Tab-separated table of N, CA and C in Angstrom:
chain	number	residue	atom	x	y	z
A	25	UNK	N	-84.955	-69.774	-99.854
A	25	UNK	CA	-85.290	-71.185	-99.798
A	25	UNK	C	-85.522	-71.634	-98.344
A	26	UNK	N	-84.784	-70.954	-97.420
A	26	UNK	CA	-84.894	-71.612	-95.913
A	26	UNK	C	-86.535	-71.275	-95.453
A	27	UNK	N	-86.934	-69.988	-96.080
A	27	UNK	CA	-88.533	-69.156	-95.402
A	27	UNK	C	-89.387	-70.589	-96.076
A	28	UNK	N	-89.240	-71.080	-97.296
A	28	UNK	CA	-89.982	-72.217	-97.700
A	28	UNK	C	-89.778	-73.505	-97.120
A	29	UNK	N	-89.118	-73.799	-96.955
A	29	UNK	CA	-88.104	-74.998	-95.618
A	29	UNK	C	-89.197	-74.819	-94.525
A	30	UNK	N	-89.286	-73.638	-93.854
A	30	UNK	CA	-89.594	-73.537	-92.367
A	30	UNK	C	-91.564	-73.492	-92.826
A	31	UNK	N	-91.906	-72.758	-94.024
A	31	UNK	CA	-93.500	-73.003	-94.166
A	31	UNK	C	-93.688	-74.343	-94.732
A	32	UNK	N	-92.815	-75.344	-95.298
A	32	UNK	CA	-93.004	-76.767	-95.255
A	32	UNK	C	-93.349	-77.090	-94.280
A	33	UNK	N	-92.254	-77.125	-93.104
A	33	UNK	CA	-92.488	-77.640	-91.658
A	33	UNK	C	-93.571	-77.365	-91.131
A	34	UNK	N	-94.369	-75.835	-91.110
A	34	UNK	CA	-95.313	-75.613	-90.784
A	34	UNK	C	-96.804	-76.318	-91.477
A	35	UNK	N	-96.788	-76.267	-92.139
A	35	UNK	CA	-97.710	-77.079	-93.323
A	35	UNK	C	-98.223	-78.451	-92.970
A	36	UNK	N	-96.832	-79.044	-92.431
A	36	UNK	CA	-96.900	-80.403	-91.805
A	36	UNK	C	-97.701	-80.338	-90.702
A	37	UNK	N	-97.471	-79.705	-89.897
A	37	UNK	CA	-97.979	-79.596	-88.667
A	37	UNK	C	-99.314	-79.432	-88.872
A	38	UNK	N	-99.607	-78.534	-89.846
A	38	UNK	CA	-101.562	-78.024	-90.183
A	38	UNK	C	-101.616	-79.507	-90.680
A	39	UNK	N	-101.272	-79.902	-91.430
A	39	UNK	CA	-101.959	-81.101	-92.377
A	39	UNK	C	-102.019	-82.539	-91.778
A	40	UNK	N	-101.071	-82.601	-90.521
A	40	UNK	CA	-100.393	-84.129	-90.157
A	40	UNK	C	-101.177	-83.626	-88.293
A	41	UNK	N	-101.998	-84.317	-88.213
A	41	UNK	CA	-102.338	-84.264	-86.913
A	41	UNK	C	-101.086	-84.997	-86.212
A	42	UNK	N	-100.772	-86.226	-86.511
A	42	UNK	CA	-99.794	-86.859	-85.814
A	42	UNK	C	-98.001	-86.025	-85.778
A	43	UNK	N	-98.412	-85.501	-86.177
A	43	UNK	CA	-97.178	-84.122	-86.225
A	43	UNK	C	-97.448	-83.620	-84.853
A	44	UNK	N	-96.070	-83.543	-84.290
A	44	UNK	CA	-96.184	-82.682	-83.113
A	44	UNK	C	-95.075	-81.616	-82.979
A	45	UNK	N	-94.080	-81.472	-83.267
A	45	UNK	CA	-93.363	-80.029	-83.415
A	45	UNK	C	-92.577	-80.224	-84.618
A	46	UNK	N	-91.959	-79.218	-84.896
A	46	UNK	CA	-91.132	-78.967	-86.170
A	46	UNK	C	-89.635	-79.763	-85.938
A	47	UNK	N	-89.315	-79.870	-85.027
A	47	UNK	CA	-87.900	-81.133	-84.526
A	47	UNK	C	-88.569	-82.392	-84.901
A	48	UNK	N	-89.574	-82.852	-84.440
A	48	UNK	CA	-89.927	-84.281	-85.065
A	48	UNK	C	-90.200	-84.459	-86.554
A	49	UNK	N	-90.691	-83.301	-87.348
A	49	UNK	CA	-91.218	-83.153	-88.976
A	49	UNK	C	-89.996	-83.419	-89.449
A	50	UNK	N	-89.112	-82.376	-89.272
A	50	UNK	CA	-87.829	-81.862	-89.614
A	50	UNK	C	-86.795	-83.155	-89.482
A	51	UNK	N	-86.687	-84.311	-88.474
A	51	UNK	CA	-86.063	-85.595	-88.223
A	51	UNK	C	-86.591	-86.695	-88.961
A	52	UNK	N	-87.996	-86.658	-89.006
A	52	UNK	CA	-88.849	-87.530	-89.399
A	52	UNK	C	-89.963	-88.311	-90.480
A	53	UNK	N	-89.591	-87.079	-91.307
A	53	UNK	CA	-90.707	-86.935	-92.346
A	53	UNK	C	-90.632	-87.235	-93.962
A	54	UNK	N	-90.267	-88.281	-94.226
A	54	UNK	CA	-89.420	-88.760	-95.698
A	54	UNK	C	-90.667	-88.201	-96.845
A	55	UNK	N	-91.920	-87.710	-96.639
A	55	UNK	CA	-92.288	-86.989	-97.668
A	55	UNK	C	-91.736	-85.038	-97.546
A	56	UNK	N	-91.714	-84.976	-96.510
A	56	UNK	CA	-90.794	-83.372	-96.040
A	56	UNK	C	-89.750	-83.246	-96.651
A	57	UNK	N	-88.840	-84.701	-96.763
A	57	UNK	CA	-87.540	-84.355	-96.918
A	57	UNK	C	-87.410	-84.814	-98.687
A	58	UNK	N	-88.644	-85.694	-99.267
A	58	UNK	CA	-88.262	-85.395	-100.971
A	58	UNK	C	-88.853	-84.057	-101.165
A	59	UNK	N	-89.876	-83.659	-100.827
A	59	UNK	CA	-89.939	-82.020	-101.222
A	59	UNK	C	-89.017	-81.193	-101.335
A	60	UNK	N	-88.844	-81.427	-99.964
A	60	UNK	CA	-86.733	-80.099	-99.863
A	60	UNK	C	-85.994	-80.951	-100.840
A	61	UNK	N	-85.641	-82.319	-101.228
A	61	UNK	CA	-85.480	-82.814	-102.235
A	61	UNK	C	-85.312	-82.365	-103.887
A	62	UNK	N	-86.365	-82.425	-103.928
A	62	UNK	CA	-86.799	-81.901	-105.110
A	62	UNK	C	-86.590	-80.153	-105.122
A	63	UNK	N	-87.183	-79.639	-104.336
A	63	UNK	CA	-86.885	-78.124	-104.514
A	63	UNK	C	-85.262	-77.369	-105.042
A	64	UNK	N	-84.598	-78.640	-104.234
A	64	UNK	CA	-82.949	-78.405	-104.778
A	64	UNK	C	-82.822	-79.297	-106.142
A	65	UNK	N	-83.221	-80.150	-106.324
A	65	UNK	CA	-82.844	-80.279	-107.420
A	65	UNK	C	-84.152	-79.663	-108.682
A	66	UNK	N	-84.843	-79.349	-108.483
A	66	UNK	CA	-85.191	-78.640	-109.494
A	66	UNK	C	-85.022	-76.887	-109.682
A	67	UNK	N	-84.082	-76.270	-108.840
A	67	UNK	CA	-83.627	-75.382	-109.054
A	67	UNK	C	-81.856	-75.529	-109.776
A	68	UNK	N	-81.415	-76.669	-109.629
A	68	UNK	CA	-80.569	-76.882	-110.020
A	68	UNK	C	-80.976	-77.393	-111.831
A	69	UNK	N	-82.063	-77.738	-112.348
A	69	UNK	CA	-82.911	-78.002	-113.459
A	69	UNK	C	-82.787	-76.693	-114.245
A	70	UNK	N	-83.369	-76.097	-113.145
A	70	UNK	CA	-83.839	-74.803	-114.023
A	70	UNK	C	-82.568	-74.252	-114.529
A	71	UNK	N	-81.389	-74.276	-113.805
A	71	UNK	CA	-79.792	-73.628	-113.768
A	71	UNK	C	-79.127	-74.671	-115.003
A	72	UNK	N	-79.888	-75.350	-115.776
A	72	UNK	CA	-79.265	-76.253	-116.342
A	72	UNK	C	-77.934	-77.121	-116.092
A	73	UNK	N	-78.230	-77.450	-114.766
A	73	UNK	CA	-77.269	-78.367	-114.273
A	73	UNK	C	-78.153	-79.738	-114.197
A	74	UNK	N	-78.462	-80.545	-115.385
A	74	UNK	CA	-79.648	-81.185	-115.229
A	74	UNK	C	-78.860	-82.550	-114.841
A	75	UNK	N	-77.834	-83.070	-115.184
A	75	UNK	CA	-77.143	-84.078	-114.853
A	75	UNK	C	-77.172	-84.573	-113.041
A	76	UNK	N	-76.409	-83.338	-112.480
A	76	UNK	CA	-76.735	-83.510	-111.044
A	76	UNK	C	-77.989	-82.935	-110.716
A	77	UNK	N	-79.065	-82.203	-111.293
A	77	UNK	CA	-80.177	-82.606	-110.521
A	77	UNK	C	-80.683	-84.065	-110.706
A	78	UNK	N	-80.748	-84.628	-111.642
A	78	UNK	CA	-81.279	-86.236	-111.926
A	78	UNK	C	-80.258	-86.973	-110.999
A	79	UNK	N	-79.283	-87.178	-110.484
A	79	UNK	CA	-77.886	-88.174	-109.852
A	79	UNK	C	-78.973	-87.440	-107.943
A	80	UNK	N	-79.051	-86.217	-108.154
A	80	UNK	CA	-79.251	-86.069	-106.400
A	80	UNK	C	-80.528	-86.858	-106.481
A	81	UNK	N	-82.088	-86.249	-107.103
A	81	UNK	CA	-83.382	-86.634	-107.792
A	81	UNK	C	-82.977	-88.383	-106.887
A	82	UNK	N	-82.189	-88.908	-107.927
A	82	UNK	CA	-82.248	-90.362	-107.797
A	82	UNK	C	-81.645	-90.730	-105.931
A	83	UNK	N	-80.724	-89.955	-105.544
A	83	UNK	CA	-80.307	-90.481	-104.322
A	83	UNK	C	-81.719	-89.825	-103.105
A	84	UNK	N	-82.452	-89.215	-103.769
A	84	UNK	CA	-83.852	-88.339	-102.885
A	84	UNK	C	-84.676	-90.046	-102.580
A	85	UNK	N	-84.620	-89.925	-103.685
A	85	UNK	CA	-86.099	-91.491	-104.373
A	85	UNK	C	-85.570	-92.456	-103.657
A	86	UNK	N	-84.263	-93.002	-103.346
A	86	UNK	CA	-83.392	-93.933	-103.079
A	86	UNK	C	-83.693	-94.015	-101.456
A	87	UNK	N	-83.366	-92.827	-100.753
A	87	UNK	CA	-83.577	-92.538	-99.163
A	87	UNK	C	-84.693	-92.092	-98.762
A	88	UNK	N	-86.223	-91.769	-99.883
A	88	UNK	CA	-87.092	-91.762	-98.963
A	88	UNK	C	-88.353	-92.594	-99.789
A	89	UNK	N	-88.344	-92.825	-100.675
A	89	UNK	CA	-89.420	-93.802	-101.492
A	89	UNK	C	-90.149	-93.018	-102.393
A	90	UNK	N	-89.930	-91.675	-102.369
A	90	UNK	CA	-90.705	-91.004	-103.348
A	90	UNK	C	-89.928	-90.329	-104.503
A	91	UNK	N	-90.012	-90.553	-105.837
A	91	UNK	CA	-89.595	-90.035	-106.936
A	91	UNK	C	-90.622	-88.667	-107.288
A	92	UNK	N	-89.605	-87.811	-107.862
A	92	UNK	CA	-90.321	-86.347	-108.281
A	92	UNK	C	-89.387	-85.853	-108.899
A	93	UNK	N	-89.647	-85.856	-110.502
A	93	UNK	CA	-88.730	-85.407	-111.391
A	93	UNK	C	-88.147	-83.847	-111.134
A	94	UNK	N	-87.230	-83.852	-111.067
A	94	UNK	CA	-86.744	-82.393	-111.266
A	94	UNK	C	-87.171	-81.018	-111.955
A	95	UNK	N	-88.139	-82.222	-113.316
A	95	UNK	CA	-88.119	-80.883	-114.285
A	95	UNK	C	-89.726	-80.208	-113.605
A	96	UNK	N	-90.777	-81.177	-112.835
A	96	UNK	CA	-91.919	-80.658	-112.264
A	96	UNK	C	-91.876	-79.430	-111.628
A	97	UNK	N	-93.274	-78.790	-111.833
A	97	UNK	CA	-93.869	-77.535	-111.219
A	97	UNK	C	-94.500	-78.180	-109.657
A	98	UNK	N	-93.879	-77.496	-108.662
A	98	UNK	CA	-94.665	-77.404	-107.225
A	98	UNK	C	-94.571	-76.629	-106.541
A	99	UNK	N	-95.939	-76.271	-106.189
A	99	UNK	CA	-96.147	-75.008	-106.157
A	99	UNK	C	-95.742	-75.093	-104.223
A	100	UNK	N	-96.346	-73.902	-103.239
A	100	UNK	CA	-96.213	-73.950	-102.064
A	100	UNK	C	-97.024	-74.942	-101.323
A	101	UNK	N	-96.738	-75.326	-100.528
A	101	UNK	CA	-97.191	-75.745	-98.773
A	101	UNK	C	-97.699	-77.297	-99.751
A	102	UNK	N	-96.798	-78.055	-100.603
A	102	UNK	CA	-97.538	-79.334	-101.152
A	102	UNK	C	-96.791	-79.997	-100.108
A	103	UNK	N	-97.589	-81.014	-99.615
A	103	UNK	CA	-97.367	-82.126	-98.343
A	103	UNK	C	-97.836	-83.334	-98.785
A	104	UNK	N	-96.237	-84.441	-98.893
A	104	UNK	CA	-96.848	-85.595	-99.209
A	104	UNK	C	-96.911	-86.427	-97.726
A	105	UNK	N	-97.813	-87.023	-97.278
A	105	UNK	CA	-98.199	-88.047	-96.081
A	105	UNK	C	-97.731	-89.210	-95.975
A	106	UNK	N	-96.803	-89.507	-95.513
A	106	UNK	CA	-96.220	-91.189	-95.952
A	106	UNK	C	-95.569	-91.451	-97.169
A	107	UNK	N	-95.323	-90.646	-97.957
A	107	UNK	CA	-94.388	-90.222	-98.637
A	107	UNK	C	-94.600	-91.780	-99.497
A	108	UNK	N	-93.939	-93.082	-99.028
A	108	UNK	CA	-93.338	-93.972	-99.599
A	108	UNK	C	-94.493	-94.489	-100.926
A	109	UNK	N	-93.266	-94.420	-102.717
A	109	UNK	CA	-94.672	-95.226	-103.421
A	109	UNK	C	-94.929	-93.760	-104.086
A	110	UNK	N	-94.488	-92.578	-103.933
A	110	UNK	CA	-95.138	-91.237	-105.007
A	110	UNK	C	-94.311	-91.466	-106.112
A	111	UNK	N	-94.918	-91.648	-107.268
A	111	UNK	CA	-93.953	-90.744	-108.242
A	111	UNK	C	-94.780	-89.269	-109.109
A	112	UNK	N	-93.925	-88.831	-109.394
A	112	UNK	CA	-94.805	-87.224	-109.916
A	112	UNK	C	-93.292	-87.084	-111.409
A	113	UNK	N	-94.007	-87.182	-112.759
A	113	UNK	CA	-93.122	-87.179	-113.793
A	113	UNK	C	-92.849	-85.452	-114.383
A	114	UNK	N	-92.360	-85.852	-114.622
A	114	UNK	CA	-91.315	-84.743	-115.192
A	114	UNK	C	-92.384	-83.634	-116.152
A	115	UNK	N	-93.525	-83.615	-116.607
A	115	UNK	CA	-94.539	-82.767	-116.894
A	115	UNK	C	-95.599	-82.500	-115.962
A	116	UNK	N	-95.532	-82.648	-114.498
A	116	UNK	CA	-96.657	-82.707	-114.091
A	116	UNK	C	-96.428	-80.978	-113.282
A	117	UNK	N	-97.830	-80.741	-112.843
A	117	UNK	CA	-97.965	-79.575	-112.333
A	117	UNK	C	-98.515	-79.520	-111.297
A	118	UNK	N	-98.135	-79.166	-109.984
A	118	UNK	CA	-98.819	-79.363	-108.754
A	118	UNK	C	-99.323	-78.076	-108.290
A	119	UNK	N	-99.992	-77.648	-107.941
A	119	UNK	CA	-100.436	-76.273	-107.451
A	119	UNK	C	-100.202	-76.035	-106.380
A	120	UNK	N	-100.584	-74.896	-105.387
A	120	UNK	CA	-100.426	-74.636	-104.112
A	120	UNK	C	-101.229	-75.339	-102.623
A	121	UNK	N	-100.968	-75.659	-101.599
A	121	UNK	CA	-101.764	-76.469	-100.625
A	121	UNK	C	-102.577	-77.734	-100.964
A	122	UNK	N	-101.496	-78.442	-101.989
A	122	UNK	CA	-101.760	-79.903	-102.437
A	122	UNK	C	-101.420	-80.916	-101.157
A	123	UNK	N	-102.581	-81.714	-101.084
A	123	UNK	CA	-102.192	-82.776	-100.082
A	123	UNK	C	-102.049	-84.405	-100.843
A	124	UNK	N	-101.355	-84.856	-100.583
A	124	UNK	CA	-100.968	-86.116	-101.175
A	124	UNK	C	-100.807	-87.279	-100.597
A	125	UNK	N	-101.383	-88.390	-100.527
A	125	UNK	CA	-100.559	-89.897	-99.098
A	125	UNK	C	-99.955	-90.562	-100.182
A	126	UNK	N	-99.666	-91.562	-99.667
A	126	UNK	CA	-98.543	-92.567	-100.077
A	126	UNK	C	-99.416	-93.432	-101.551
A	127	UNK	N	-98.166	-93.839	-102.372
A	127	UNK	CA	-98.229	-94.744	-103.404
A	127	UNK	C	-99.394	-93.801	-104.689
A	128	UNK	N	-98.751	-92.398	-104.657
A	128	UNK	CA	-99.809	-92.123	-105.859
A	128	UNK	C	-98.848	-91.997	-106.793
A	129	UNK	N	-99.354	-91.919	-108.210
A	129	UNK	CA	-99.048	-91.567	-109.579
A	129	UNK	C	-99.363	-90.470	-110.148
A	130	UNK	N	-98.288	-89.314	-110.506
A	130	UNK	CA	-98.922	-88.528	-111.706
A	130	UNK	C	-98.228	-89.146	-112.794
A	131	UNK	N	-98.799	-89.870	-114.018
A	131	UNK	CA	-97.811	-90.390	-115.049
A	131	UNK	C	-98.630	-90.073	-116.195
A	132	UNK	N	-97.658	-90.075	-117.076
A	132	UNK	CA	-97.549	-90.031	-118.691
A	132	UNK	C	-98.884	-91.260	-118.948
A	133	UNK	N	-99.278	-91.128	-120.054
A	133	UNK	CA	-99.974	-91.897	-120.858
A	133	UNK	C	-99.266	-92.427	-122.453
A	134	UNK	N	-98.317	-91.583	-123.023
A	134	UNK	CA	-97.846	-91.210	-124.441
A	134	UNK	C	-96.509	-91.103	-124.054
A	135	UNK	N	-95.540	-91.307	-125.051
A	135	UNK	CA	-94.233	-91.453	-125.175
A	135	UNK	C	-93.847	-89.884	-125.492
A	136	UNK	N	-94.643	-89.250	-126.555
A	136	UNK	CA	-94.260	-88.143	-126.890
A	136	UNK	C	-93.771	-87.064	-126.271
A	137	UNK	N	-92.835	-86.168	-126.900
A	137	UNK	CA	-92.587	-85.164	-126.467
A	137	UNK	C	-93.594	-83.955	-126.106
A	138	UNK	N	-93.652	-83.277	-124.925
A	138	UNK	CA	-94.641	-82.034	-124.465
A	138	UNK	C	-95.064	-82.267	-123.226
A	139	UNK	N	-96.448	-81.683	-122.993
A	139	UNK	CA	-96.817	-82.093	-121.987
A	139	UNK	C	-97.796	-83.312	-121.643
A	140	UNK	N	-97.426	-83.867	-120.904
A	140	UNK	CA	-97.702	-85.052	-120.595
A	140	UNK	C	-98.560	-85.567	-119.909
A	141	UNK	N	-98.002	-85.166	-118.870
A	141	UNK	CA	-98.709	-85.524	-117.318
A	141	UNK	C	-99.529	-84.618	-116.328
A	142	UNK	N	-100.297	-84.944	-115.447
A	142	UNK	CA	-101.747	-84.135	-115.087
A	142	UNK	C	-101.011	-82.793	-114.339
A	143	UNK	N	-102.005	-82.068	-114.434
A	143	UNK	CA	-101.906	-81.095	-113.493
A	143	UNK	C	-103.026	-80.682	-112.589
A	144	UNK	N	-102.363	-80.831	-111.196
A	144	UNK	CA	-103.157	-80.568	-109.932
A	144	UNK	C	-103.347	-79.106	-109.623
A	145	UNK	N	-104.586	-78.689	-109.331
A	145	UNK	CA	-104.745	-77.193	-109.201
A	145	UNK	C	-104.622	-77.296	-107.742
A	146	UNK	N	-104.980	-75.897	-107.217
A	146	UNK	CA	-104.762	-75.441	-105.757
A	146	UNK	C	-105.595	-75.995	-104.847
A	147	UNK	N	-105.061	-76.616	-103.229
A	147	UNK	CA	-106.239	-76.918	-102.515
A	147	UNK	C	-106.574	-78.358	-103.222
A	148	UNK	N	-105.955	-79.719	-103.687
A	148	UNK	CA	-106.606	-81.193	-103.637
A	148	UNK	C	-106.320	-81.634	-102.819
A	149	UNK	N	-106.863	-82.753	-102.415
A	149	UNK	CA	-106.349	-83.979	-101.766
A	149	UNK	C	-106.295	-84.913	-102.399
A	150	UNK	N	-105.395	-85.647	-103.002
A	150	UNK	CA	-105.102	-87.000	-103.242
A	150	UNK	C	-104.881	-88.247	-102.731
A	151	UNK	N	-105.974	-89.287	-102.471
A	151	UNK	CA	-106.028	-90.588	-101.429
A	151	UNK	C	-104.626	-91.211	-102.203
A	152	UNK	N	-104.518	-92.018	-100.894
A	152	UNK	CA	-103.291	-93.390	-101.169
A	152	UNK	C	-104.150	-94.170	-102.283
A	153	UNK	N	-102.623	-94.495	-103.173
A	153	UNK	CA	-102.938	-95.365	-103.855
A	153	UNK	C	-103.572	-94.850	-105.624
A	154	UNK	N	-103.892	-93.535	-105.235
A	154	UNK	CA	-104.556	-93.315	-106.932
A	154	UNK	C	-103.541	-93.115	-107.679
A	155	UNK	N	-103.930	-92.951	-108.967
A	155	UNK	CA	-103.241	-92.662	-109.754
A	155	UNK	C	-103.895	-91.861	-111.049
A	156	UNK	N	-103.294	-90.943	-111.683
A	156	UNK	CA	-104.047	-90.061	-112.110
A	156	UNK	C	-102.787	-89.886	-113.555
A	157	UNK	N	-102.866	-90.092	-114.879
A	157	UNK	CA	-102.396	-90.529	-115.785
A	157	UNK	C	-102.875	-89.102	-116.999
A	158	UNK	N	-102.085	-88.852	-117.789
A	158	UNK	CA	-101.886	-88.315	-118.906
A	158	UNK	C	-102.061	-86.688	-118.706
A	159	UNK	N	-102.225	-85.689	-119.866
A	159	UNK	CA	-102.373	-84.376	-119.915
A	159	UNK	C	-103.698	-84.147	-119.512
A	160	UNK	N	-104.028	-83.898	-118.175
A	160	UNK	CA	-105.429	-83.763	-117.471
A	160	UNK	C	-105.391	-82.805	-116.072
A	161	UNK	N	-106.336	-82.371	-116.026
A	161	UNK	CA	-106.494	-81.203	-114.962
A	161	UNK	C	-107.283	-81.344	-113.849
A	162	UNK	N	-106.875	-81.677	-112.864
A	162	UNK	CA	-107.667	-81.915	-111.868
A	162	UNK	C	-108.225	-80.900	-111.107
A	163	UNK	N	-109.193	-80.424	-110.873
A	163	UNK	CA	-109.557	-78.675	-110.914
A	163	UNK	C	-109.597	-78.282	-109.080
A	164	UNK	N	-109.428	-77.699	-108.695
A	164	UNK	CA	-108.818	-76.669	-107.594
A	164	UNK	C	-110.160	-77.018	-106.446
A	165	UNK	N	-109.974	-77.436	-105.103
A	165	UNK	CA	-110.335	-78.156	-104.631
A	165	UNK	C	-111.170	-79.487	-104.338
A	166	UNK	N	-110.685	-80.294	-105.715
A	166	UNK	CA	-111.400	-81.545	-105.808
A	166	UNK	C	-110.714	-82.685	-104.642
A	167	UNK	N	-111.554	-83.563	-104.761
A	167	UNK	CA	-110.978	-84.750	-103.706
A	167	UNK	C	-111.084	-85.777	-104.190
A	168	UNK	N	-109.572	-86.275	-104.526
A	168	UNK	CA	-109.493	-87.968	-105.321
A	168	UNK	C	-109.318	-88.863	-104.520
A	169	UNK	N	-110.391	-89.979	-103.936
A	169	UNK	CA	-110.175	-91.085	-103.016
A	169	UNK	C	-109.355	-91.923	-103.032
A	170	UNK	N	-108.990	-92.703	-102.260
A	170	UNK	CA	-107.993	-93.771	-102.603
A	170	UNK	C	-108.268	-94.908	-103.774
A	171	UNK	N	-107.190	-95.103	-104.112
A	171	UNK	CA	-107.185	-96.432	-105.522
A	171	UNK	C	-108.271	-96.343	-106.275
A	172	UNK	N	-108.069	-94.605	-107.018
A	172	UNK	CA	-108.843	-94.113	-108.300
A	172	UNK	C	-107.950	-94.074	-109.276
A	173	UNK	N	-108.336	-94.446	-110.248
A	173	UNK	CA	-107.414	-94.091	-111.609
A	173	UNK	C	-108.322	-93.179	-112.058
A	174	UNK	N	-107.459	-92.234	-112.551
A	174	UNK	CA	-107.851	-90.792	-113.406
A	174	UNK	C	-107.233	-90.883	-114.599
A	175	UNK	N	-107.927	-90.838	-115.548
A	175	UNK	CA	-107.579	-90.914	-117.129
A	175	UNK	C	-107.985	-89.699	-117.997
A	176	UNK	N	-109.410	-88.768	-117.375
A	176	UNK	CA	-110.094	-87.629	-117.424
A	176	UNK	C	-109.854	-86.250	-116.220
A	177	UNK	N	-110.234	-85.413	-117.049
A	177	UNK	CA	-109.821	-84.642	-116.284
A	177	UNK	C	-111.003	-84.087	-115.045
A	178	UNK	N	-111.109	-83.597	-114.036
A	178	UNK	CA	-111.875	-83.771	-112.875
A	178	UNK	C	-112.161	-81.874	-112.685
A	179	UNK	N	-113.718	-82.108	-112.543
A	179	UNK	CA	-114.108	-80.458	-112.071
A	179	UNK	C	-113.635	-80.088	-110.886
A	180	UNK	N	-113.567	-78.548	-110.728
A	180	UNK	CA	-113.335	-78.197	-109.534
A	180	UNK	C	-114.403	-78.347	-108.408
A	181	UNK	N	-113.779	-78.753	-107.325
A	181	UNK	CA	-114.323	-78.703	-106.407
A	181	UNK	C	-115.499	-79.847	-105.898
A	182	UNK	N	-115.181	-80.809	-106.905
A	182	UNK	CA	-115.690	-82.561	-107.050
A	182	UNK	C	-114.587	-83.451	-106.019
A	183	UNK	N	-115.695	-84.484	-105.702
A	183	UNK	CA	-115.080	-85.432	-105.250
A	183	UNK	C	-115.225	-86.708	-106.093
A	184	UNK	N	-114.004	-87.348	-106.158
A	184	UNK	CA	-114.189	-88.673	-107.487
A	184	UNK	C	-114.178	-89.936	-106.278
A	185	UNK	N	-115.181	-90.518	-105.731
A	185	UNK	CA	-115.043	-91.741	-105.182
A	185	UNK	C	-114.360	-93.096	-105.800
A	186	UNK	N	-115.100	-93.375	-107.282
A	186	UNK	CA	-115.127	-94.075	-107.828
A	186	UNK	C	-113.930	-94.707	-109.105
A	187	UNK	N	-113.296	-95.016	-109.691
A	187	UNK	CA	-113.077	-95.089	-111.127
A	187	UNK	C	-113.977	-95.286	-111.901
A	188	UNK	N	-115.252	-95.648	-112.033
A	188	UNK	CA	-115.731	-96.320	-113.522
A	188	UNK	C	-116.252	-95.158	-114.090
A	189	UNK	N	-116.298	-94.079	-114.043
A	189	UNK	CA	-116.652	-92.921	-114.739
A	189	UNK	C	-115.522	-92.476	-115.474
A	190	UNK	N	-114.522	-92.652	-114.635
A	190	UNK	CA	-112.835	-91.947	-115.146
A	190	UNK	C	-112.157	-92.960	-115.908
A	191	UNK	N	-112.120	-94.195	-116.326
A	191	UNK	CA	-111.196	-94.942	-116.827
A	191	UNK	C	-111.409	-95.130	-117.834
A	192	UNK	N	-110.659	-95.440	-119.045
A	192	UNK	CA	-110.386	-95.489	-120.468
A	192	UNK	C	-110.429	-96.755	-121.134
């Protein structure tokens, strides 16, 4: 867990121009620190200790503004930017070298039991502010602009400027 700790930090640094060494990421970075967040408590998920992963989960969300269910898939080097305003639900799937800024949504659409919520393939960027809703696939280096709602699922390697193509 620490070799993933230290390629977080690094990650930051590739992704965050305003990043300048791994002491400032590492002090400074409230989307850095729900990732390591989450990474402990969703290994504590998987260990079926689900009680205290949801009680830590909640004190993560509490001290840095971003919620990320325990029971979620995330994959390596995902970097959220400003962290404050994410939530990512408890079916969602993030892939590897996901970039993310502040105030997005992966959420449910349906109450039901399964899967739910979108899954991000390898290599997106996600603008501030979108939000991207139900069992949908956002395909492996697409680029979602800011304050898009996604209701459909998105080709690889597209950029979605807009909502009025995507909304329901």
């Amino acid at each position: 867990m620490i070799s993933r700790f230290l390629e977080d930090l690094d990650n930051a640094l590739v992704k965050d121009p305003a990043a300048r060494n791994r002491l400032e990421v590492l002090l400074a970075y409230p989307g850095i620190h729900a990732v390591w967040g989450f990474r402990v408590t969703n290994f504590l998920w998987r260990h079926n200790f689900k009680l205290i992963a949801r009680v830590v989960s909640n004190w993560i969300r509490t001290s840095t503004g971003v919620e990320i269910h325990p029971a979620a898939t995330i994959g390596r080097r995902f970097f959220i930017d400003h962290g404050m305003g994410v939530v990512i639900g408890a079916t969602a799937i993030i892939g590897e070298d996901v970039m993310m800024y502040h105030d997005v949504t992966l959420g449910a659409r349906t109450y039901s039991k399964g899967k739910r919520h979108p899954t991000i393939e390898n290599n997106v960027v996600i603008g501030a502010g979108a939000k991207i809703f139900g069992d949908i696939t956002i395909g492996h280096e697409a680029r979602i602009n800011a304050n898009v709602v996604v209701t459909k699922s998105i080709p690889a390697q597209s950029t979605l400027e807009s909502s009025e193509f995507f909304v329901i």
